[in-house]
Coordinates of C-alpha atoms in Angstrom, one line a residue:
X1 CA -30.2 -10.7 -2.8
X2 CA -27.4 -11.6 -5.1
X3 CA -23.8 -11.1 -3.9
X4 CA -22.1 -7.9 -5.1
X5 CA -19.2 -8.7 -7.4
X6 CA -16.7 -6.7 -9.4
X7 CA -19.0 -7.2 -12.4
X8 CA -21.9 -5.7 -10.3
X9 CA -19.9 -2.5 -9.5
X10 CA -18.7 -2.1 -13.1
X11 CA -22.4 -2.3 -14.2
X12 CA -23.3 0.3 -11.5
X13 CA -20.7 2.6 -12.9
X14 CA -22.0 2.1 -16.5
X15 CA -25.6 2.9 -15.3
X16 CA -24.5 5.9 -13.3
X17 CA -25.6 4.3 -10.0
X18 CA -23.5 5.3 -7.0
X19 CA -21.6 2.6 -5.2
X20 CA -21.6 2.6 -1.3
X21 CA -18.8 1.5 0.9
X22 CA -17.9 1.7 4.5
X23 CA -15.1 0.3 6.6
X24 CA -15.7 -2.5 9.1
X25 CA -13.4 -4.6 11.3
X26 CA -15.6 -7.1 13.1
X27 CA -18.5 -9.5 12.7
X28 CA -21.2 -7.3 14.4
X29 CA -20.6 -4.2 12.3
X30 CA -20.2 -6.2 9.1
X31 CA -23.5 -7.9 9.7
X32 CA -25.2 -4.5 10.4
X33 CA -23.7 -2.9 7.3
X34 CA -24.8 -5.9 5.2
X35 CA -28.3 -5.8 6.5
X36 CA -28.5 -2.0 5.8
X37 CA -27.7 -2.7 2.2
X38 CA -24.1 -1.5 1.8
X39 CA -22.5 -2.5 -1.5
X40 CA -18.9 -3.0 -0.4
X41 CA -17.1 -3.3 3.0
X42 CA -13.5 -2.2 3.2
X43 CA -11.4 -3.8 5.9
X44 CA -8.9 -0.9 6.0
X45 CA -5.6 -0.7 7.7
X46 CA -7.2 2.4 9.3
X47 CA -7.9 -0.2 12.0
X48 CA -4.5 0.7 13.3
X49 CA -5.9 4.0 14.3
X50 CA -9.6 3.4 15.1
X51 CA -9.3 -0.1 16.6
X52 CA -5.7 -0.2 18.0
X53 CA -5.1 3.5 18.9
X54 CA -2.0 4.1 16.9
X55 CA -1.2 7.5 15.4
X56 CA -0.9 6.0 11.8
X57 CA -1.6 2.9 9.8
X58 CA 2.1 1.9 9.7
X59 CA 2.2 -0.6 12.7
X60 CA -0.5 -2.8 11.2
X61 CA 0.6 -6.3 10.2
X62 CA -0.7 -8.9 7.8
X63 CA -1.8 -11.0 10.7
X64 CA -3.9 -8.1 12.0
X65 CA -5.5 -7.7 8.6
X66 CA -6.2 -11.4 8.3
X67 CA -7.8 -11.5 11.8
X68 CA -10.1 -8.6 11.2
X69 CA -11.0 -9.6 7.6
X70 CA -11.9 -13.1 8.8
X71 CA -14.3 -11.6 11.4
X72 CA -15.9 -9.3 8.7
X73 CA -16.2 -12.2 6.3
X74 CA -18.3 -14.1 8.8
X75 CA -20.8 -11.3 8.9
X76 CA -21.0 -10.3 5.3
X77 CA -22.1 -12.7 2.6
X78 CA -23.5 -10.3 0.1
X79 CA -21.3 -7.2 0.2
X80 CA -18.0 -7.2 -1.7
X81 CA -15.1 -7.4 0.8
X82 CA -12.0 -5.4 0.1
X83 CA -9.0 -5.8 2.4
X84 CA -5.9 -3.6 2.6
X85 CA -2.4 -4.9 2.2
X86 CA -0.7 -3.2 5.1
X87 CA 2.6 -1.3 5.1
X88 CA 5.7 -3.4 4.2
X89 CA 3.6 -6.4 3.0
X90 CA 3.8 -5.7 -0.8
X91 CA 6.4 -2.9 -1.5
X92 CA 9.4 -5.2 -1.5
X93 CA 8.5 -7.2 -4.7
X94 CA 5.5 -8.6 -6.6
X95 CA 6.2 -12.0 -5.2
X96 CA 6.1 -10.7 -1.7
X97 CA 2.9 -8.9 -2.5
X98 CA 1.5 -12.2 -3.9
X99 CA 2.3 -14.1 -0.7
X100 CA 0.7 -11.4 1.4
X101 CA -2.4 -11.1 -0.8
X102 CA -2.8 -14.9 -0.8
X103 CA -3.0 -14.9 3.0
X104 CA -5.6 -12.2 3.0
X105 CA -7.7 -14.2 0.5
X106 CA -7.1 -17.7 1.8
X107 CA -7.1 -17.0 5.6
X108 CA -9.1 -13.7 5.7
X109 CA -11.8 -14.1 3.1
X110 CA -10.8 -11.1 1.1
X111 CA -12.3 -10.9 -2.4
X112 CA -10.3 -7.9 -3.5
X113 CA -7.0 -6.6 -2.0
X114 CA -6.1 -2.9 -1.9
X115 CA -2.6 -1.4 -2.2
X116 CA -1.3 2.2 -2.3
X117 CA 0.9 3.9 -4.9
X118 CA 1.1 4.9 -8.5
X119 CA 3.1 3.8 -11.5
X120 CA 5.8 2.1 -9.4
X121 CA 3.1 -0.4 -8.2
X122 CA 1.9 -1.2 -11.8
X123 CA 4.2 -4.2 -12.1
X124 CA 2.9 -5.6 -8.8
X125 CA -0.8 -5.0 -9.8
X126 CA -0.2 -6.8 -13.0
X127 CA 1.6 -9.7 -11.2
X128 CA -1.3 -10.2 -8.8
X129 CA -4.1 -9.9 -11.4
X130 CA -2.4 -12.3 -13.7
X131 CA -2.5 -14.8 -10.9
X132 CA -6.1 -14.4 -10.1
X133 CA -6.0 -11.8 -7.3
X134 CA -8.3 -8.7 -7.9
X135 CA -6.7 -5.4 -7.0
X136 CA -8.1 -2.1 -5.8
X137 CA -5.6 0.7 -6.3
X138 CA -5.3 3.8 -4.1
X139 CA -4.1 7.3 -5.1
X140 CA -4.0 10.8 -3.7
X141 CA -3.5 10.8 0.0
X142 CA -1.9 7.5 0.7
X143 CA -1.7 7.1 4.5
X144 CA 1.1 4.6 4.4
X145 CA 3.3 7.3 2.9
X146 CA 2.2 9.9 5.5
X147 CA 5.8 10.8 6.5
X148 CA 6.9 11.2 2.9
X149 CA 3.9 13.4 2.2
X150 CA 4.5 15.6 5.2
X151 CA 1.3 14.7 7.0
X152 CA -2.4 14.1 6.1
X153 CA -2.6 16.8 3.3
X154 CA -4.7 17.2 0.2
X155 CA -2.9 15.9 -2.9
X156 CA -3.0 17.0 -6.5
X157 CA -3.8 20.7 -6.1
X158 CA -0.9 21.8 -8.3
X159 CA -1.1 21.1 -12.0
X160 CA 1.9 18.9 -12.2
X161 CA 0.8 16.8 -9.2
X162 CA -2.7 16.5 -10.6
X163 CA -1.4 15.3 -14.0
X164 CA 0.8 12.7 -12.2
X165 CA -2.2 11.3 -10.3
X166 CA -4.2 11.3 -13.5
X167 CA -1.4 9.5 -15.3
X168 CA -1.0 7.0 -12.5
X169 CA -4.7 6.2 -12.6
X170 CA -4.5 5.2 -16.2
X171 CA -1.4 3.2 -15.7
X172 CA -3.0 1.2 -12.8
X173 CA -6.1 0.6 -14.9
X174 CA -4.0 -0.7 -17.7
X175 CA -2.1 -2.9 -15.3
X176 CA -5.4 -4.6 -14.4
X177 CA -6.7 -2.8 -11.3
X178 CA -10.5 -3.4 -10.9
X179 CA -11.2 -0.4 -8.6
X180 CA -9.5 2.9 -7.7
X181 CA -9.8 4.7 -4.4
X182 CA -9.1 8.5 -4.6
X183 CA -8.4 10.1 -1.2
X184 CA -8.2 13.8 -0.4
X185 CA -7.8 15.1 -3.9
X186 CA -9.6 18.1 -5.5
X187 CA -13.1 17.2 -6.7
X188 CA -12.3 18.6 -10.1
X189 CA -9.4 16.2 -10.5
X190 CA -11.5 13.3 -9.2
X191 CA -14.3 14.1 -11.7
X192 CA -11.8 14.1 -14.6
X193 CA -10.2 10.8 -13.5
X194 CA -13.6 9.1 -13.0
X195 CA -14.7 10.0 -16.5
X196 CA -11.3 9.0 -17.9
X197 CA -11.4 5.5 -16.5
X198 CA -13.5 2.4 -17.3
X199 CA -13.1 1.0 -13.7
X200 CA -15.1 2.5 -10.8
X201 CA -13.6 5.2 -8.7
X202 CA -14.3 5.3 -4.9
X203 CA -13.9 8.6 -3.3
X204 CA -13.0 9.6 0.2
X205 CA -12.6 13.4 0.4
X206 CA -12.6 13.4 -3.5
X207 CA -15.9 15.2 -4.1
X208 CA -19.3 14.0 -5.4
X209 CA -18.3 12.9 -8.9
X210 CA -16.6 9.6 -8.1
X211 CA -18.5 6.5 -8.9
X212 CA -18.8 5.6 -5.2
X213 CA -17.9 6.8 -1.7
X214 CA -16.3 5.3 1.3
X215 CA -15.9 6.6 4.9
X216 CA -14.3 5.2 8.0
X217 CA -17.2 3.8 10.0
X218 CA -16.0 5.3 13.3
X219 CA -15.9 8.7 11.7
X220 CA -19.3 8.6 10.1
X221 CA -20.8 7.4 13.5
X222 CA -18.9 10.1 15.4
X223 CA -17.3 7.6 17.8
X224 CA -13.6 8.1 17.0
X225 CA -12.2 10.0 20.0
X226 CA -9.9 12.1 17.8
X227 CA -11.0 14.8 15.3
X228 CA -12.5 13.4 12.2
X229 CA -11.4 14.8 8.8
X230 CA -13.2 17.5 7.0
X231 CA -14.5 15.2 4.3
X232 CA -16.3 13.0 6.8
X233 CA -19.8 13.5 8.2
X234 CA -21.4 12.3 11.4
X235 CA -24.5 10.5 10.3
X236 CA -25.5 9.6 13.8
X237 CA -26.7 13.2 14.3
X238 CA -30.5 13.0 14.0
X239 CA -30.5 9.1 13.7
X240 CA -32.1 6.9 16.4
X241 CA -29.8 3.9 15.8
X242 CA -26.6 2.9 14.2
X243 CA -28.5 1.1 11.5
X244 CA -30.5 4.2 10.8
X245 CA -27.3 6.2 10.5
X246 CA -25.8 3.7 8.0
X247 CA -29.0 3.7 5.9
X248 CA -29.0 7.5 5.9
X249 CA -25.4 7.4 4.6
X250 CA -26.3 4.9 1.9
X251 CA -29.3 7.0 0.8
X252 CA -27.2 10.2 0.8
X253 CA -24.5 8.6 -1.4
X254 CA -27.1 7.1 -3.8
X255 CA -28.9 10.4 -4.2
X256 CA -25.8 12.4 -4.6
X257 CA -26.5 14.5 -1.4
X258 CA -23.2 13.3 0.1
X259 CA -20.5 14.5 -0.2
X260 CA -21.5 18.1 -0.3
X261 CA -19.2 21.0 -1.1
X262 CA -18.3 21.3 2.6
X263 CA -16.9 17.8 2.5
X264 CA -14.8 18.4 -0.7
X265 CA -11.5 20.0 -1.7
X266 CA -10.9 22.2 -4.7
X267 CA -7.9 23.0 -6.9
X268 CA -7.9 26.7 -5.9

């Protein structure tokens, strides 16, 4: 099968075909996801919690991301690999972000880098894209800002907050972002943003109308020892293997069966 590229996922959005994504942090799971037919693999800084046991993503370093991305890249030759820029690796300046992103691509095998934040990050997105580094933006619940946000809470329920997220999404697209992750926002807002934008939106706790979905692998397999978020689902229930669970997830996203209303948030 042909490798999945940014052109591939843009065409999927145009056709109305849902895009599937899961996180992975090692060779074995990356190979399994690839063989199951996943479209994209996200090497998330969520590894700080599910792999390293931290309470947040904040302690994760660029070196951590490079190591795990390199492992994933060995196992995935078809899926598009997106790798997070961790906390303090890009906020200082566009040049600092470029150096960090370069390491993720050159040493880690990243094909797209992901960063959190709205309009203040537009200059950085533009700087990276103009220098050949594809960017996935991330709005809504941005885990690196957990302390500023007051915890892991739904974002964009109030009209002014929703309008800011919508505005930021357009600004980031104009700056050159190729993808946009929407996390823990009302499904109504995510639907509006997805129809506003030309670039694909990838939802996690953002309802069924995003162009694609992503979950943390350990949550969707029910193996993370702490409580999983409302927007996740344990696909191991009723499955006889990890591969079967992943295939069930892919089928549910493609058909529109996941996420359901019980995995979504609403404005009121």
